[in-house]
Coordinates of C-alpha atoms in Angstrom, one line a residue:
X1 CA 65.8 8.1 -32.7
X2 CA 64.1 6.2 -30.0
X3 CA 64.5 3.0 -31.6
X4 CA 68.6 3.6 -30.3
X5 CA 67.9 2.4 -26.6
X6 CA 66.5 -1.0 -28.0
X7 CA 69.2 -1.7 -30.6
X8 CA 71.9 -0.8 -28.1
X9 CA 70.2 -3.2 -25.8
X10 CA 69.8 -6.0 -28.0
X11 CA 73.8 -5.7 -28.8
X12 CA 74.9 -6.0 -26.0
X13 CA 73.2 -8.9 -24.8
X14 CA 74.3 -11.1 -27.7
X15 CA 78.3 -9.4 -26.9
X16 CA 79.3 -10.5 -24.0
X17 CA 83.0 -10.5 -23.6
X18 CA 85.0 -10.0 -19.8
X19 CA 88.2 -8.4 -18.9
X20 CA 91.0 -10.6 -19.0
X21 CA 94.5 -9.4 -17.2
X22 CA 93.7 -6.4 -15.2
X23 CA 93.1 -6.0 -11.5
X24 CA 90.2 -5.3 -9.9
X25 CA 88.3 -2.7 -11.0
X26 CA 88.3 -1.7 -7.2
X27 CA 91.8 -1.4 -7.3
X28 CA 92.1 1.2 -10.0
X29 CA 89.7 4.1 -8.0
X30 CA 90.6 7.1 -6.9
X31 CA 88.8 6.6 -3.3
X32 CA 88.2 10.2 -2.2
X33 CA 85.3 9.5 0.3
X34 CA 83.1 11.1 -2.2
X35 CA 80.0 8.7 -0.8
X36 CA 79.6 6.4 -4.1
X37 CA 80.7 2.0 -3.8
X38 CA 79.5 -0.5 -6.3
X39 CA 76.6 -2.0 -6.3
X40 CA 77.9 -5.8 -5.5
X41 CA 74.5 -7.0 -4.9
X42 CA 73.9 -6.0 -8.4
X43 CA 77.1 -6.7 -10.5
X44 CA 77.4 -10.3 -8.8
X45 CA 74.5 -11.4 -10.8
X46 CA 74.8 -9.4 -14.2
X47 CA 77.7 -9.6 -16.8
X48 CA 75.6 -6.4 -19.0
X49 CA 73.1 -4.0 -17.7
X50 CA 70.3 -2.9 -20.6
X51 CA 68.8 -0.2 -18.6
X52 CA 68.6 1.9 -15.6
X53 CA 66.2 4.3 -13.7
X54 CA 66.1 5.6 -10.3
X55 CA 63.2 6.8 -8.0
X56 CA 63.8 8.1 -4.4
X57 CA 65.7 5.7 -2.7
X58 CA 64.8 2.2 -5.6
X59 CA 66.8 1.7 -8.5
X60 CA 65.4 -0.6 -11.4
X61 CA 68.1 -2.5 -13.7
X62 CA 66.9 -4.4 -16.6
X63 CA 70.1 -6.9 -16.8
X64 CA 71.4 -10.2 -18.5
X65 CA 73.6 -12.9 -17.4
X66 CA 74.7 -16.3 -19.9
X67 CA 71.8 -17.8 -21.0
X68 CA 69.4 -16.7 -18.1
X69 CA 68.1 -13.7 -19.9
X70 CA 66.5 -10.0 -19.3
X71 CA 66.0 -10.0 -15.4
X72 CA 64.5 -6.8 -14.0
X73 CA 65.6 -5.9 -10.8
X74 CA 64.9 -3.3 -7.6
X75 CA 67.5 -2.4 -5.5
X76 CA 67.0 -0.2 -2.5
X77 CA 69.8 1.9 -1.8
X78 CA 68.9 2.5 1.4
X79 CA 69.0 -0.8 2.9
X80 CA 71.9 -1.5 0.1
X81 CA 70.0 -4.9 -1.0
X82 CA 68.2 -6.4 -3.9
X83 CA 64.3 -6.4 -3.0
X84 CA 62.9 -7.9 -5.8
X85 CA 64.1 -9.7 -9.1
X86 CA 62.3 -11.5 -11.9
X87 CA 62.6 -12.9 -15.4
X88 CA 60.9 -10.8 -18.0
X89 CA 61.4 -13.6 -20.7
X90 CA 57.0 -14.0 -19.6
X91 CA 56.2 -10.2 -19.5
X92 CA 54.4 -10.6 -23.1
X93 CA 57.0 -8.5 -24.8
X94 CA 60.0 -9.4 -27.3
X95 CA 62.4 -6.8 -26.9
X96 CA 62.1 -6.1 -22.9
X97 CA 65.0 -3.7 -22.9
X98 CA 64.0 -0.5 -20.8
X99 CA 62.9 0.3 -18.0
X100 CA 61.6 3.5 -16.3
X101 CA 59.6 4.2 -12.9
X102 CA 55.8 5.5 -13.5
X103 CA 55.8 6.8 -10.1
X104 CA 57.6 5.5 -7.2
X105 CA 55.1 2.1 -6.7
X106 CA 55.4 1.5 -10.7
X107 CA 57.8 0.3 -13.0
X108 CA 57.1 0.2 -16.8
X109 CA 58.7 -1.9 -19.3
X110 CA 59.3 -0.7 -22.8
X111 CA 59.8 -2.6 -26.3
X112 CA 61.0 0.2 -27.9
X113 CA 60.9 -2.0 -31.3
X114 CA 57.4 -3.2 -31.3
X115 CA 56.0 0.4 -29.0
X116 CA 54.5 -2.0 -26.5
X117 CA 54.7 -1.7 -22.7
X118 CA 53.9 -3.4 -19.8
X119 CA 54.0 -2.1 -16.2
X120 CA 55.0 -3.8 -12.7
X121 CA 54.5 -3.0 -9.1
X122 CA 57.5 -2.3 -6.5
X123 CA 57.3 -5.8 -5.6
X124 CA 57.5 -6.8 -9.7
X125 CA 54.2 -8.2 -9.9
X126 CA 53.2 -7.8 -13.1
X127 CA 50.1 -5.3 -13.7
X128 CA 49.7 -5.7 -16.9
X129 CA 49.8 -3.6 -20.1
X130 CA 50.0 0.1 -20.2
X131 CA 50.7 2.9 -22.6
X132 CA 53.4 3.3 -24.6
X133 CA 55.3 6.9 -24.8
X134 CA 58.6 7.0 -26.7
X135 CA 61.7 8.9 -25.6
X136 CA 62.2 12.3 -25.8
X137 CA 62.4 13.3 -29.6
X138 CA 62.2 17.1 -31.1
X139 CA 58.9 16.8 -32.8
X140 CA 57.8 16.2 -29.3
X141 CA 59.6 18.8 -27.5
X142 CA 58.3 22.7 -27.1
X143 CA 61.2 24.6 -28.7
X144 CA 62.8 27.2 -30.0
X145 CA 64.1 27.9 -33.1
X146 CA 67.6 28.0 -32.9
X147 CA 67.1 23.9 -32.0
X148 CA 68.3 21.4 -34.8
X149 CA 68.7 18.1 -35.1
X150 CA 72.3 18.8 -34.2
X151 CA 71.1 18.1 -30.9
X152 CA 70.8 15.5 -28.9
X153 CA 67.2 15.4 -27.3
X154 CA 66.6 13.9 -24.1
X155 CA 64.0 13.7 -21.4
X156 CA 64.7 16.9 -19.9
X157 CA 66.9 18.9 -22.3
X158 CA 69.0 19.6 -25.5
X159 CA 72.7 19.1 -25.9
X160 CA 74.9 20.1 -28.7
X161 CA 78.6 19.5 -29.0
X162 CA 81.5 21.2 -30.6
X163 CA 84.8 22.3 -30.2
X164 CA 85.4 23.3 -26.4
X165 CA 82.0 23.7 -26.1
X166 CA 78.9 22.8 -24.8
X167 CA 75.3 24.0 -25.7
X168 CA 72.1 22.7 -23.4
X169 CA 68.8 23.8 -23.4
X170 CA 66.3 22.4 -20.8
X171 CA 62.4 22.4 -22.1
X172 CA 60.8 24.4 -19.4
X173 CA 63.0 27.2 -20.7
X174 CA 63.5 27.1 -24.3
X175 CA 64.5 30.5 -24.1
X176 CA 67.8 30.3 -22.4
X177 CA 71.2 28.7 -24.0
X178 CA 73.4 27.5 -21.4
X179 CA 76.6 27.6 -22.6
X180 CA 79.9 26.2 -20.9
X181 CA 83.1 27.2 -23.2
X182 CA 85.7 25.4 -21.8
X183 CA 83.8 21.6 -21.6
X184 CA 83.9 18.6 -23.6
X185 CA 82.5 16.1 -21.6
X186 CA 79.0 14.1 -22.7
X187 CA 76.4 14.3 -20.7
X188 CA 74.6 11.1 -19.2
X189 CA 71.1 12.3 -17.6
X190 CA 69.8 15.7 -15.8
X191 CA 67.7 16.3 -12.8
X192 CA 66.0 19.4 -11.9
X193 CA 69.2 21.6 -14.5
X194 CA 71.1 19.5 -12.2
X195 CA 73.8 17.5 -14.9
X196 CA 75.5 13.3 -14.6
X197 CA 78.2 14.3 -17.4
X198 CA 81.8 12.0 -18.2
X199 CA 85.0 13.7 -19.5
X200 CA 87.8 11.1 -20.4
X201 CA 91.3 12.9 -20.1
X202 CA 93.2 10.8 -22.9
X203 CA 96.5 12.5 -21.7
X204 CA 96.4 11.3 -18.0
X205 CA 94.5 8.7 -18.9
X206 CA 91.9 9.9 -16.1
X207 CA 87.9 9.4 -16.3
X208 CA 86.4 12.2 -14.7
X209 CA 82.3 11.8 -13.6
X210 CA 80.7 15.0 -12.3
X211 CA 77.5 16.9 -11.0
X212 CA 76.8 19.9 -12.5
X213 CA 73.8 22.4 -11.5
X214 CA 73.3 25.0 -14.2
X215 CA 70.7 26.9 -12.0
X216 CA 72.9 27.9 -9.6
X217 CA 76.0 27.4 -12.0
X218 CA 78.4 25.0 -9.8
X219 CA 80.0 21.8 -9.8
X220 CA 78.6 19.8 -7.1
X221 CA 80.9 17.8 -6.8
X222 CA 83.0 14.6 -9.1
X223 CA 84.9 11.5 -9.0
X224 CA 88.0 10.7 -10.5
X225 CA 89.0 7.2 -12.1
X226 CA 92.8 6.3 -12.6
X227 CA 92.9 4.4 -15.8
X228 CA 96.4 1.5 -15.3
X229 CA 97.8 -1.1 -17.4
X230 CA 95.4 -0.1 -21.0
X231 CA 92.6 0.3 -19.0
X232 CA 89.9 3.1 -20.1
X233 CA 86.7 3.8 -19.0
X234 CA 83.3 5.1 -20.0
X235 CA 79.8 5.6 -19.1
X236 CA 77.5 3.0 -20.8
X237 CA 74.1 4.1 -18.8
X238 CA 73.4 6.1 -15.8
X239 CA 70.5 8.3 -14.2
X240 CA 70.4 10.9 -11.6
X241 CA 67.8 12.3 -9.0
X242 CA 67.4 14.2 -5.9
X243 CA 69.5 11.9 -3.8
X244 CA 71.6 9.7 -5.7
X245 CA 73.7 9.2 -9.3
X246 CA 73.3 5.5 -10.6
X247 CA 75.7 4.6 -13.2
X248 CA 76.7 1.7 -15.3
X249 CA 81.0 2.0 -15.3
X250 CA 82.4 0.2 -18.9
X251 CA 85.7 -0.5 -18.2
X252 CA 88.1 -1.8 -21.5
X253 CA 91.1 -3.3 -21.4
X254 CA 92.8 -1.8 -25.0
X255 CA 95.4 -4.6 -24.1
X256 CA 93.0 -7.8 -24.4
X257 CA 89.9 -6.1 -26.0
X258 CA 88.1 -7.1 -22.7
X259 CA 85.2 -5.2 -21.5
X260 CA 83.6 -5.2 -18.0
X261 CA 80.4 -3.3 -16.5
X262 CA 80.3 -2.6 -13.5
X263 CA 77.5 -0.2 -11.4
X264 CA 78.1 2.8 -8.9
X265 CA 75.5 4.4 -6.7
X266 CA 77.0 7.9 -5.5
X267 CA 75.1 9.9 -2.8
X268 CA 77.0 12.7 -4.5
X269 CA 75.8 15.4 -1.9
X270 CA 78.3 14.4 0.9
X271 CA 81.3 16.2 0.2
X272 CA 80.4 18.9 -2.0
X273 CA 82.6 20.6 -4.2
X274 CA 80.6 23.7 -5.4
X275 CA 82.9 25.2 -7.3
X276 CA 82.1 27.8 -10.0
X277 CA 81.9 26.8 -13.2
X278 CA 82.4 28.6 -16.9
X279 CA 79.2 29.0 -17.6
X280 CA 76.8 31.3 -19.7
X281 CA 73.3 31.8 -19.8
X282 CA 72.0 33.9 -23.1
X283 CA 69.1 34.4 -25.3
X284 CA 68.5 34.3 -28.6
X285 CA 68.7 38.0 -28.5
X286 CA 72.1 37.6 -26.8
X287 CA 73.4 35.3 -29.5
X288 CA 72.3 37.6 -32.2
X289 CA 74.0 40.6 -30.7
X290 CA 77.1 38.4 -30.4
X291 CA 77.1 37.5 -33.6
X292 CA 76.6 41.2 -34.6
X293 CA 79.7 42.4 -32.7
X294 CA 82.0 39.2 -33.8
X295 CA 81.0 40.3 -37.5
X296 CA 81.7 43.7 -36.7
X297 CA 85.2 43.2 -35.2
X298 CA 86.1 41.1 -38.2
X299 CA 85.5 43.7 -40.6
X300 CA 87.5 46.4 -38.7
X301 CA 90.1 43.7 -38.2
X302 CA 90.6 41.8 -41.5
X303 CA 88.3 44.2 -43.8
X304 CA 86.5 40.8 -43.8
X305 CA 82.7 41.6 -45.0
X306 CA 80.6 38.6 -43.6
X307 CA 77.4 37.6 -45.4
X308 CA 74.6 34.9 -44.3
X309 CA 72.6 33.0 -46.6
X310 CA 73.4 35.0 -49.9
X311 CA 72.9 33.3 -53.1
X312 CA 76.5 33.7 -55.0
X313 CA 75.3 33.9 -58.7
X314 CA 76.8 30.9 -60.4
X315 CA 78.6 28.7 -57.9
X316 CA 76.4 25.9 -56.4
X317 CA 73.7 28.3 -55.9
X318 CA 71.4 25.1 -57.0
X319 CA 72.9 23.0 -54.5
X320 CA 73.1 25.1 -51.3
X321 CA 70.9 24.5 -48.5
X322 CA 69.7 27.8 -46.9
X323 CA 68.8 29.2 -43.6
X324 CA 71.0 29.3 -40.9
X325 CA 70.0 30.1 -38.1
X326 CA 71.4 32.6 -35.2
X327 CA 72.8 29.4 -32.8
X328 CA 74.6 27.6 -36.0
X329 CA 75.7 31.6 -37.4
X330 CA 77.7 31.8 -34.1
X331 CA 79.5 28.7 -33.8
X332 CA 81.3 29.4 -37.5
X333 CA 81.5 32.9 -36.8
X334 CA 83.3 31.7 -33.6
X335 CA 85.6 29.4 -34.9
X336 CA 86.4 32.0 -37.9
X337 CA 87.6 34.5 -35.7
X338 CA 89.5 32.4 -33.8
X339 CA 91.3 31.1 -36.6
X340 CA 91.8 34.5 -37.7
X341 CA 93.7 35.6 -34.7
X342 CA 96.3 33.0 -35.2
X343 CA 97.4 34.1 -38.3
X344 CA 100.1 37.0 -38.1
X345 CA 99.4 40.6 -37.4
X346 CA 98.6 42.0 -41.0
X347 CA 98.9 39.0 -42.9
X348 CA 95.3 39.0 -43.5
X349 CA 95.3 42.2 -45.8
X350 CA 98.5 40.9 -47.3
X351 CA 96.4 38.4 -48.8
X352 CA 94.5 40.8 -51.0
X353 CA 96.6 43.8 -50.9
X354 CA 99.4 43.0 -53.3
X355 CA 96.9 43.7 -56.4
X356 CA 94.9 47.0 -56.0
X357 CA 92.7 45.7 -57.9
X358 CA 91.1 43.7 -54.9
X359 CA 88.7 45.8 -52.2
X360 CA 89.2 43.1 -49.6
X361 CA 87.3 39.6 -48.9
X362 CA 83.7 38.5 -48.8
X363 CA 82.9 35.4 -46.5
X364 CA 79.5 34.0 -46.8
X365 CA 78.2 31.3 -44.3
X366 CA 75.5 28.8 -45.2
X367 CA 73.8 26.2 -44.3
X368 CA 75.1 23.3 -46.4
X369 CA 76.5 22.6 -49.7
X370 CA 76.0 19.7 -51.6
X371 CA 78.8 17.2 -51.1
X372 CA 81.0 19.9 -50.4
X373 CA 82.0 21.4 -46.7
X374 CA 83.0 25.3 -48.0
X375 CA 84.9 26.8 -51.7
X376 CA 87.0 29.8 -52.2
X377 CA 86.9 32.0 -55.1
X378 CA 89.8 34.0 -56.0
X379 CA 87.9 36.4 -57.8
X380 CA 84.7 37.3 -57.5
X381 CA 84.8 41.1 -59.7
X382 CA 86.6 43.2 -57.4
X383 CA 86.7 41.0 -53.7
X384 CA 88.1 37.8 -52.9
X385 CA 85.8 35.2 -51.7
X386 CA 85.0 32.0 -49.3
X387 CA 81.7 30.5 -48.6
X388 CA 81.4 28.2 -45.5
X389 CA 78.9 25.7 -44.9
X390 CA 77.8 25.2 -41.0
X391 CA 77.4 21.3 -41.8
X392 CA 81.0 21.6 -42.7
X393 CA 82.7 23.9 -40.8
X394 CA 82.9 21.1 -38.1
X395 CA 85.3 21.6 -34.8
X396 CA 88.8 21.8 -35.8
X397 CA 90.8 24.0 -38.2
X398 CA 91.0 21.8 -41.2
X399 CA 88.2 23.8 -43.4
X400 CA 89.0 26.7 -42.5
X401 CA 92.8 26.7 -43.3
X402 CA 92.2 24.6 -46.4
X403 CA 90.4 27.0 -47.7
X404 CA 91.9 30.7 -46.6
X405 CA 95.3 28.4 -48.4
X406 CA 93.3 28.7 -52.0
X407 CA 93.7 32.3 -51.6
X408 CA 97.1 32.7 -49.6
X409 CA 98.8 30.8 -52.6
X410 CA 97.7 33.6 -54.7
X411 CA 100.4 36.0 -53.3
X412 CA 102.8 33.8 -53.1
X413 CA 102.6 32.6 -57.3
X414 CA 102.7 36.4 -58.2
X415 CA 106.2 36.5 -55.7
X416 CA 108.1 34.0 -57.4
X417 CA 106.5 35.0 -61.4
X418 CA 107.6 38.6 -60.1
X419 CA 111.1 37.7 -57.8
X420 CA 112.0 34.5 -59.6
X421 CA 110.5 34.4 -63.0
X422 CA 109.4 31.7 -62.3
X423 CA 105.9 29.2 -61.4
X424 CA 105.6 27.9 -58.1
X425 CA 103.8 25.7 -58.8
X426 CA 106.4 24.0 -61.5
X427 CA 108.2 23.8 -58.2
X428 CA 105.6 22.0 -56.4
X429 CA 105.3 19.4 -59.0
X430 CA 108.3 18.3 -59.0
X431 CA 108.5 16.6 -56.2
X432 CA 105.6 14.7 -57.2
X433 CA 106.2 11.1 -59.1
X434 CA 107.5 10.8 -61.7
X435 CA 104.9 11.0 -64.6
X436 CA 101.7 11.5 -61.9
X437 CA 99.2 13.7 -63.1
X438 CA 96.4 14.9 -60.8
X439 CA 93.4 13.2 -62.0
X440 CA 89.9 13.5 -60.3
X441 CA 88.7 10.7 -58.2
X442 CA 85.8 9.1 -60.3
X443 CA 88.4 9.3 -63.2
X444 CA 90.8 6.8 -61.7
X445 CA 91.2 3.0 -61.8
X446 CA 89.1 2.0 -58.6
X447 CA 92.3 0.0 -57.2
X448 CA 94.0 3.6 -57.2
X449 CA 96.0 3.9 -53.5
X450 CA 97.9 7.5 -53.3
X451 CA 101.8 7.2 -52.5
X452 CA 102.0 8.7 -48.7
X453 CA 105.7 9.8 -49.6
X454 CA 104.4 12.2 -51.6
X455 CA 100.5 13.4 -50.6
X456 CA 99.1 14.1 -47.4
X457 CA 96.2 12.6 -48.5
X458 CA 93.6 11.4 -51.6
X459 CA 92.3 14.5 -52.1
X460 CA 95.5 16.6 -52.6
X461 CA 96.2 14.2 -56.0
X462 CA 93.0 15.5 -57.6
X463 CA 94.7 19.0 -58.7
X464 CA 98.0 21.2 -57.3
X465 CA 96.0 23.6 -55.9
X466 CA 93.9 20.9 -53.6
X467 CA 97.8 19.4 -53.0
X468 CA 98.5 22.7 -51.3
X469 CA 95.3 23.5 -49.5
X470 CA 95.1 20.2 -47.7
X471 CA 98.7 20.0 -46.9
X472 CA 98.9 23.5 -45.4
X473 CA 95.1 21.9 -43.9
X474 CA 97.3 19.1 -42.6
X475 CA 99.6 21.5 -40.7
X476 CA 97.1 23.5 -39.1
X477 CA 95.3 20.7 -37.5
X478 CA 98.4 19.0 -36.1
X479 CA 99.5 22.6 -34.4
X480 CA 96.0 22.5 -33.1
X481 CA 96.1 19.6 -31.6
X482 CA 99.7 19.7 -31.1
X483 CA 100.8 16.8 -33.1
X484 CA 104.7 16.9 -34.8
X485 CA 105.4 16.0 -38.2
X486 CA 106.6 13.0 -38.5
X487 CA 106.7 12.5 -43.2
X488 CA 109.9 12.4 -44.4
X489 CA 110.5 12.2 -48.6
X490 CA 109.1 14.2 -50.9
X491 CA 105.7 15.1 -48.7
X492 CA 108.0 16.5 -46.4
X493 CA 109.9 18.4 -48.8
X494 CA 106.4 20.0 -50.0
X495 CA 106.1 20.5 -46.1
X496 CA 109.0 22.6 -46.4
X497 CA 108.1 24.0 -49.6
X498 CA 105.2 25.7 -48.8
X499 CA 105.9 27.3 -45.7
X500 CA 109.1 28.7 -47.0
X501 CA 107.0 30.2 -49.9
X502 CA 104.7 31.4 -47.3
X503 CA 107.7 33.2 -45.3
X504 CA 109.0 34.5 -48.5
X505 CA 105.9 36.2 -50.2
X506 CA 104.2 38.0 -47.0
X507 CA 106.1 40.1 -44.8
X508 CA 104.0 39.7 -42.0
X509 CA 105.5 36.2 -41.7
X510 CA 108.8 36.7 -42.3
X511 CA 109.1 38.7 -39.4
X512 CA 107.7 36.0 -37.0
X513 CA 109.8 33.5 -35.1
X514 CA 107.2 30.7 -35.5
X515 CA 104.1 30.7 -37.3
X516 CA 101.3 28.7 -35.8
X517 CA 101.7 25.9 -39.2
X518 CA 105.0 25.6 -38.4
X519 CA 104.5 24.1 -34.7
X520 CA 104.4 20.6 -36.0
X521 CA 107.8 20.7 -38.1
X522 CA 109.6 21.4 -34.6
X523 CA 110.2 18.6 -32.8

């Protein structure tokens, strides 16, 4: 983990490419009298910028230039100049990549590779070594539990990302789970629970860079950058304290492949926004008691029975990884109920109910499964049965859907044996090629390349059943994230196939005007 810094260091000073086309950077800001400029001093003398910290009113860069090198540089922002600079290609270290103030009259220097370090006074005279400590890391960190290495460590605090949501933990309260539902930005430093964070808007094409203090939950206050002409932009480093936010700007020109970095110092007081933000604070004991209820509503809802952690006697019970914990329990739980609610009123039950010889449906959430994300059994005695994996649940609907379709298609063969006299699945087939025959992967010819006019991807030619599942998959995702069909031949005629099957063999969705799968087939 702490070796990233180094790497990412090293990379970009042998990659040095400009912008070639596009205006001025300066042009292209949304100038709001927010109290933040560039740093011209700076960026006149750098083309990449390896690492930054900030200490009352000094900020130290570690930057390179053409052939000149790592220089290391002060800049006061109060007197908006450059008070020192020197060459560290003498400081007695081969990877001289990152920089952090000791205190506010010393500078140390870190190799990251060799974990060496080397320490310089305000002026940059060189002191001489010191010791080295590495970045933050979790064996490091006082903790709680419910921490994995699903999140990103940092000096101050834990961050973990997933769907429209955002999970922080700050050290001096390991306690206490921030939570912010509605965010999906990254977050770039933190002072005092006070948050640098970026958000990219890909549909305006706007770059968003805010303050956020969790204490008091607000938004301080943010900047807005108007992407124009392919431009897009990102945050490559930046640090934040009492007074200022520093940060490194990476501006790319998708056009040209161009890439320009350009720093911002943002006295990000003057103007405050303070607005509220979505945020909650909970415990662990908060968590649990969510997860309680969420379980609870599912089963009075769905006649769902949710299970953690148990060991289903003779399916991959040698290749499950156990153990999860209350934190990982609730983001599945989470996204299963909200999956659940899309699905029409009642069509749940109508999944099982057709055969009394079901009771309902078992779902049982685990860690991980080996090289699988979750599997569905159609019958497990006298229940119905999926078993998730938190590793593979991930942040969209594709799992979930993939797998609640190995059960739908259940109801909808014993419609057509029963309505049609017929196999639905002989229906299915034939739109396939001609001669094809699912085969599994490791059985084919390894130049094998699966015909797009007829599969919605590799995996669906491995069996029917895996053809349906990841084609109704295919639909969910794209209503999620609003995407429109756009397969024509065969594939689209399966398209069509399966959601008319669906209409036909539950009531519950024959009744409906659109089902949430059928989003992307209207354009």
């Amino acid at each position: 983990m702490k070796k990233a810094k180094a790497l990412l260091a090293v990379v970009l000073a042998v990659s040095v490419v400009f912008l070639c086309g596009c205006s001025n950077i300066s042009g292209i800001l949304n100038k709001n009298n927010s109290g933040y400029y560039e740093i011209t001093a700076v960026s006149k003398n750098a083309s990449n910028y390896a690492s930054v910290d900030i200490c009352e009113d000094n900020v130290a860069f570690i930057t390179y230039k053409g052939t000149d090198g790592y220089i290391l540089s002060v800049y006061n922002a109060a007197d908006n100049r450059i008070s020192a600079s020197v060459s560290l290609d003498d400081c007695g270290l081969e990877h001289a990549a990152n920089a952090k103030f000791k205190n506010e009259n010393e500078i140390v220097i870190y190799d990251d590779f060799a974990e060496k370090a080397v320490s310089y006074d305000l002026n940059l005279n060189k002191i001489g070594e010191t010791e080295y400590t590495p970045d933050s890391d979790m064996e490091n960190m006082p903790q709680s539990e419910l921490l994995t290495n699903d999140f990103d460590y940092k000096d101050e605090y834990a961050v973990h990302y997933s769907a429209n949501k955002t999970t922080c933990v700050f050290y001096d309260e390991t306690d206490k789970f921030y939570i912010n539902d509605n965010d999906s930005s990254i977050f770039i430093d933190a002072h005092n629970k006070s948050i640098l964070k970026s958000v990219y808007s890909e549909k305006e094409n706007i770059f968003t860079v805010g303050i956020e203090n969790y204490k008091d939950g607000v938004r301080i206050n943010e900047i807005k950058f108007n992407g124009e002409n392919g431009l897009s932009e990102n945050i490559q480093l930046g640090k934040l304290n009492d007074k200022y936010a520093v940060f490194i700007l990476e501006t790319t020109n998708d056009c040209t492949g161009g890439i320009a970095f350009t720093p911002y110092i943002w006295k990000y007081k003057d103007n405050p926004a303070n607005e509220k933000l979505e945020l909650s604070i909970k415990s662990e004991k908060d968590i649990t008691e969510d997860n309680n209820n969420i379980i609870r509503d599912i089963k009075d809802n769905y006649n769902i029975r949710i299970t953690c952690d148990e060991v289903i006697e003779g399916f991959y019970e040698n290749e499950t990884e156990y153990g999860v914990n209350a934190l990982e329990l609730n983001t599945v739980l989470t996204g299963i109920n909200k999956y659940l609610k899309l699905f029409p009123d009642g069509f749940v039950r109508e999944i099982y109910d057709y055969d009394s010889y079901f009771n309902g449906l078992k779902i049982n959430i685990v860690k991980s499964i080996e090289n699988i994300n979750a599997y569905a059994v159609d019958d497990m005695g006298d229940y119905m049965l999926i078993v998730f994996s938190y590793y593979g649940f991930g942040d969209n609907a594709g799992v979930f859907f993939h797998e609640f379709m190995h059960l739908i298609d259940n109801r909808i063969s014993d419609y057509y044996f029963k309505n049609y006299n017929s196999d639905f699945y002989d229906e299915w087939c034939r739109l396939n090629p001609k001669d094809f025959e699912y085969a599994d992967r490791d059985a084919r010819e390894p130049e094998f390349e699966y015909n797009k006019s007829y599969f919605i991807s590799d995996y669906a030619t491995t069996d029917m059943l895996e053809d349906t599942a990841d084609t109704f998959r295919y639909l969910c995702e794209n209503a999620e994230n609003g995407v429109k069909n756009d397969y024509d031949g065969n594939l689209n005629k399966k398209i069509e196939l399966l959601c008319k099957a669906i209409r036909s063999a539950y009531p519950s969705a024959a009744k409906e005007t659109e089902l949430y799968w059928e989003k992307p087939l209207n354009k």
